[in-house]
Amino acid sequence: MERVKRILVSDGFNNAMSSIFAILIGLLFGFIILLISNPSQAAEGLVIILKGGFSAGGKGMGQVLYFSTPIILTGLSVGFAFKTGLFNIGASGQFIMGAFAAIFVGVHWTFLPAPLHWMAALLASAVAGGLWALIPGLMKAYLNVHEVISTIMMNYIGMYTANYLVKLTVYDSLKAQSLNTAQTAVLPKLGLDAIFYNTMGGGKDLSTVNCGIYIAIIMAIITYLLLNKTTFGYELKACGFNPDASRYAGINEKRNIVLSMVLAGALAGLGGGLLYLSGAGGRHIKVADILAGEGYNGISVALLALSNPIGIIFSGIFIAYITEGGNYLQSLNYAPEVIQIIIACIIYFSAFSLILRRIIPGIIKRRSENKRGGEQK
């Protein structure tokens, strides 16, 4: 019995339960919206959302993994910064600058052979994202400008800069989007094309998923090890907890603040490269005045996983799964706006896991104290 109690009050159990409760509340709220919009098909609509990528067979699940790849990276970016005491709201700007850099290299650096070409494009995306985050990092470290303000501003500067650069260098005017990258810059499938496909007329209708999901998982593991198993990670976290104490202990807190932002930006930029290096059938940058949604979804992914790099893998896949399921709601004649509202509600209620994490242990503690008090009487 004591062992069960210890599990109930453990951090791991509370973290998992708070995330599950947050997801259930989000789904309940989505169901209420379905009832208001179209009561007769609300139950069927909820089933479609819960079926997620399975609604479209093997290809659908492949698409879930494809769209989870960038938000795992932006989730890692936000979570990594949070673990080191920083709020990186600028993942959208870092993401789109990384995406542009990857496409630029993928289109113009055709002198590189495969696999060096796609590797160079990915490296360029990480460098571009890191450099874009360097500016708010320097402003935070040396001018004490709050990173929330500076990174939000950098989001809009990044969006307009990417639009300008795309039009200037890699623009397909007929389709109003970026050009296709060279085939040597497209990320290889590495066996995933033999798993995630639908059979169509004797052939295969392939999913867009590629080795990017492997890279995302590897980056999550590396981030976990960096934060929890290295002296460098300990110093970064120490600066986040208490910069003054870190300075007293001989840690260069300004350098570590800048490095934290740069590494967070590199993760977000890499996410952009992984999404857009997927060939003609994948994503292209469209010149529009809209911030990259993957950046803001990364905040929800990180909050849902409580900034744990390993948990971010699962929360990223979950949010992509729900989003993919929501897209199939159009088969029940729900308006696209309703679908987007439901998806947004589920995603942002999921972010309440951080609040629930504080509530659930408090409830358990109060019940234990009341029970103990009753036994003493």
Coordinates of N, CA and C in Angstrom, one line a residue, residues 23 32 46 52 72 74 86 102 123 153 206 225 228 254 275 283 305 309 312-314 318 353:
I23 N -5.4 16.5 -22.0 CA -5.9 16.0 -23.3 C -7.4 15.7 -23.2
I32 N -17.9 19.5 -27.5 CA -19.0 20.6 -27.3 C -19.1 21.5 -28.5
L46 N -16.4 13.1 -33.5 CA -15.4 12.8 -32.4 C -14.7 11.5 -32.7
G52 N -7.8 9.7 -35.9 CA -6.6 10.4 -36.4 C -6.2 9.9 -37.7
I72 N 8.0 18.4 -33.4 CA 8.9 17.8 -32.4 C 10.2 18.7 -32.2
T74 N 10.4 22.0 -33.1 CA 10.1 23.3 -32.4 C 9.8 23.1 -31.0
L86 N 14.8 30.2 -20.1 CA 14.4 31.2 -21.2 C 13.1 30.8 -21.8
A102 N 17.5 25.9 -46.0 CA 17.5 24.5 -46.6 C 17.0 24.5 -48.0
L123 N 22.2 21.1 -42.5 CA 23.2 21.9 -41.7 C 22.9 23.4 -41.9
M153 N 9.1 39.8 -31.8 CA 9.5 40.7 -32.9 C 10.3 40.0 -34.0
L206 N 2.2 6.6 -51.9 CA 3.1 6.7 -50.8 C 2.8 7.9 -49.9
L225 N 20.2 13.9 -23.3 CA 21.5 13.6 -22.7 C 22.3 14.9 -22.4
N228 N 20.9 16.5 -19.2 CA 20.9 15.7 -17.9 C 22.1 14.9 -17.6
K254 N 26.5 35.0 -19.1 CA 26.1 35.7 -20.4 C 26.4 34.8 -21.5
L275 N 11.0 19.6 -42.7 CA 9.7 19.7 -43.3 C 9.8 19.9 -44.8
R283 N 6.0 19.9 -48.7 CA 5.6 21.3 -48.4 C 6.5 22.3 -49.2
A305 N 4.4 18.1 -22.8 CA 5.5 17.2 -22.3 C 6.2 17.7 -21.1
P309 N 12.5 16.2 -23.1 CA 12.8 16.0 -24.5 C 12.2 14.6 -25.0
I312 N 8.5 15.0 -25.4 CA 8.2 15.8 -26.5 C 8.0 15.0 -27.8
I313 N 8.7 13.9 -27.9 CA 8.5 13.0 -29.1 C 7.0 12.5 -29.1
F314 N 6.5 12.1 -28.0 CA 5.1 11.5 -27.9 C 4.1 12.7 -28.1
F318 N 1.3 13.0 -30.9 CA -0.1 13.1 -30.5 C -0.8 14.3 -31.2
S353 N -1.6 21.3 -19.1 CA -1.0 20.2 -18.3 C -0.1 20.8 -17.2

